[in-house]
C-alpha cells in the first residue's frame, strides 16, 4: 500500500474523530460560542474534503490491483464525511421553539453519535478486511515474482541445453564426414590391393610359363 495514502488516511481518521467530538460539544453551546464552534467544524470539514481529494488522486495513480482496494476504502471515508456534514446541518438548523430545538438536537445528536460510532466501527472492520486483502495481494505478487524468476531460470537452462545439443549435433556431423572420407579411402585401398593382386598373379603366371618354355627347349635339344 502507498505510504502517502496511509499518511493521508491517518490524518483523516484523526480529523474525523476530532470533528465528531466538536459536533457533540457544539450542541451544548449557545450564541457566539456555538457559532465559533460551528465555524471550526466547517473549517475541519474543508480540510477533510481536501484529504479525501488527495487520497483519491493518490489511489488513482497506483497500479490497478492496489487502486481497487484503496478506492473501496475511500468510499467508506466519503460516507463518513457525508454523515459529518449532515450532523453539522442539524446543528446549524434554526427552529422557532428553542426548547423544542434543543430537545430535537440532543435526540438527533444522540442518534448521530450512534450512527457515527457504528459507521466508524464499520470503517474499522472494512479497513481490517482491506488490509488483509492487501496482504494477500502482496503475498500473491511475491509468489508471482518468485515463479517468474524460476521460469526465467528454467528458460536459461533450456537455452544452455539447446546450445549443448547443437554443439553435439555439429560434432556428430563432423564425425560422420570423417567416417565417410575414411570409408572412401578404405574402398580405394581395397580396389588398389585387388588390382595389385591381379598384376602380381599375372607376373607369376608369365614367369612360370617362361620357365616351362625354357625347360622345354632345353629338354628338347
XYZ file of C-alpha atoms in Angstrom:
221
model
C 0.000 0.000 0.000
C 1.163 3.573 -0.704
C 2.811 5.269 2.265
C 1.473 8.599 1.017
C -2.078 7.253 1.076
C -1.580 5.842 4.562
C -0.353 9.247 5.771
C -3.479 10.972 4.408
C -5.588 8.165 5.880
C -4.200 8.677 9.393
C -4.753 12.427 9.151
C -8.346 11.919 8.030
C -9.186 9.435 10.798
C -7.792 11.789 13.441
C -9.648 14.760 11.912
C -12.910 12.778 11.688
C -12.719 11.789 15.346
C -11.949 15.408 16.331
C -14.884 16.745 14.282
C -17.229 14.214 15.865
C -16.206 15.434 19.330
C -16.690 19.059 18.287
C -20.164 18.282 16.929
C -21.080 16.687 20.255
C -19.823 19.695 22.242
C -21.473 22.213 19.875
C -24.939 21.012 20.873
C -24.242 22.146 24.442
C -23.323 25.705 23.424
C -25.406 28.774 22.604
C -24.892 32.082 20.855
C -21.458 33.163 19.744
C -19.706 30.173 21.285
C -21.843 27.859 19.214
C -21.207 29.903 16.041
C -17.459 29.796 16.688
C -17.575 26.037 17.242
C -19.620 25.514 14.042
C -17.097 27.666 12.141
C -14.268 25.462 13.418
C -16.214 22.356 12.370
C -16.799 23.732 8.856
C -13.092 24.535 8.531
C -12.336 20.982 9.620
C -14.794 19.654 7.043
C -12.965 21.590 4.327
C -9.679 20.067 5.480
C -11.322 16.635 5.489
C -12.573 17.151 1.923
C -9.069 18.178 0.860
C -7.662 14.969 2.387
C -10.347 12.926 0.594
C -9.326 14.517 -2.731
C -5.641 13.848 -2.040
C -6.362 10.201 -1.173
C -8.459 9.874 -4.352
C -5.676 11.266 -6.541
C -3.041 9.083 -4.854
C -5.186 5.930 -5.163
C -5.856 6.507 -8.870
C -2.124 6.876 -9.561
C -1.356 3.379 -8.217
C -1.437 0.002 -10.036
C -4.945 -1.425 -10.699
C -4.803 -4.181 -8.073
C -3.867 -1.700 -5.300
C -6.104 1.078 -6.667
C -9.274 -1.038 -6.404
C -8.589 -1.770 -2.734
C -7.893 1.853 -1.834
C -10.907 3.201 -3.727
C -13.171 0.813 -1.825
C -11.713 2.142 1.432
C -12.102 5.717 0.152
C -15.834 5.216 -0.408
C -16.205 4.452 3.316
C -14.409 7.670 4.207
C -16.620 9.686 1.842
C -19.697 8.197 3.505
C -18.286 9.140 6.915
C -17.678 12.706 5.698
C -21.256 12.975 4.420
C -22.525 11.892 7.856
C -20.439 14.646 9.459
C -21.873 17.211 7.031
C -25.399 16.052 7.815
C -24.612 16.353 11.505
C -23.406 19.949 11.042
C -26.575 20.832 9.119
C -28.654 19.537 12.000
C -26.660 21.613 14.463
C -26.964 24.823 12.430
C -30.677 24.423 11.556
C -32.860 27.002 13.332
C -36.194 26.178 14.980
C -38.835 28.597 16.238
C -39.079 26.985 19.649
C -35.692 26.985 21.412
C -36.655 24.256 23.878
C -38.001 22.017 21.142
C -34.916 22.746 19.052
C -32.591 21.784 21.900
C -34.531 18.595 22.524
C -34.519 17.666 18.866
C -30.831 18.476 18.550
C -29.962 16.398 21.585
C -32.007 13.488 20.228
C -30.550 13.988 16.766
C -27.005 14.171 18.138
C -27.533 11.017 20.156
C -28.699 9.230 17.024
C -25.917 10.817 15.001
C -23.314 9.773 17.553
C -24.676 6.253 17.497
C -24.675 6.245 13.688
C -21.186 7.765 13.636
C -19.917 5.197 16.121
C -21.459 2.408 14.058
C -20.021 3.950 10.923
C -16.547 4.157 12.445
C -16.868 0.567 13.611
C -17.789 -0.481 10.076
C -14.916 1.598 8.752
C -12.512 -0.128 11.118
C -13.841 -3.546 10.112
C -13.652 -2.623 6.444
C -10.130 -1.303 6.948
C -9.097 -4.578 8.576
C -10.607 -6.577 5.722
C -8.949 -4.371 3.133
C -5.614 -4.630 4.935
C -5.909 -8.404 4.947
C -6.797 -8.311 1.259
C -3.764 -6.098 0.625
C -1.568 -8.575 2.472
C -2.921 -11.412 0.343
C -2.327 -9.352 -2.804
C 1.261 -8.626 -1.745
C 1.815 -12.305 -0.981
C 0.357 -13.295 -4.356
C 2.550 -10.735 -6.087
C 5.639 -12.050 -4.260
C 4.749 -15.613 -5.279
C 4.211 -14.460 -8.868
C 7.637 -12.778 -8.914
C 9.286 -15.897 -7.495
C 7.520 -18.014 -10.136
C 8.644 -15.598 -12.838
C 12.259 -15.812 -11.628
C 12.016 -19.611 -11.628
C 10.606 -19.567 -15.162
C 13.451 -17.327 -16.353
C 15.994 -19.674 -14.744
C 14.382 -22.698 -16.430
C 14.396 -20.936 -19.802
C 18.085 -20.120 -19.362
C 18.839 -23.769 -18.530
C 16.871 -24.928 -21.570
C 18.760 -22.470 -23.763
C 22.092 -23.805 -22.481
C 20.952 -27.394 -23.073
C 19.865 -26.453 -26.604
C 23.277 -24.945 -27.291
C 24.928 -28.119 -25.965
C 22.733 -30.288 -28.207
C 23.506 -28.127 -31.226
C 27.218 -28.387 -30.476
C 26.920 -32.181 -30.084
C 24.999 -32.335 -33.379
C 27.733 -30.374 -35.131
C 30.347 -32.684 -33.610
C 28.453 -35.796 -34.755
C 28.071 -34.302 -38.219
C 31.848 -33.808 -38.345
C 32.387 -37.387 -37.197
C 30.015 -38.613 -39.937
C 32.006 -36.648 -42.508
C 35.266 -38.164 -41.231
C 33.780 -41.661 -41.319
C 32.585 -41.085 -44.891
C 36.024 -39.940 -46.003
C 37.654 -42.899 -44.219
C 35.235 -45.267 -45.942
C 36.127 -43.820 -49.337
C 39.856 -44.148 -48.570
C 39.418 -47.790 -47.482
C 37.396 -48.546 -50.604
C 40.120 -47.044 -52.812
C 42.817 -49.005 -50.953
C 40.815 -52.210 -51.335
C 40.485 -51.645 -55.079
C 44.226 -50.986 -55.392
C 45.039 -54.140 -53.412
C 42.785 -56.208 -55.682
C 44.401 -54.682 -58.769
C 47.883 -55.346 -57.356
C 46.903 -58.989 -56.683
C 45.854 -59.423 -60.295
C 49.082 -57.825 -61.553
C 51.236 -59.990 -59.277
C 49.267 -63.087 -60.301
C 49.745 -62.235 -63.963
C 53.512 -61.712 -63.496
C 53.828 -65.034 -61.659
C 51.898 -66.817 -64.414
C 54.116 -65.255 -67.085
C 57.275 -66.263 -65.166
C 56.035 -69.817 -64.704
C 55.165 -70.032 -68.383
C 58.601 -68.648 -69.310
C 60.341 -71.169 -67.051
C 58.335 -74.015 -68.601
C 59.241 -72.876 -72.100
C 62.927 -72.642 -71.180
C 62.842 -76.134 -69.666
C 61.023 -77.468 -72.729
C 63.546 -76.130 -75.166
C 66.468 -77.414 -73.065
C 64.993 -80.851 -72.809
C 64.088 -80.904 -76.477
C 67.721 -80.243 -77.550
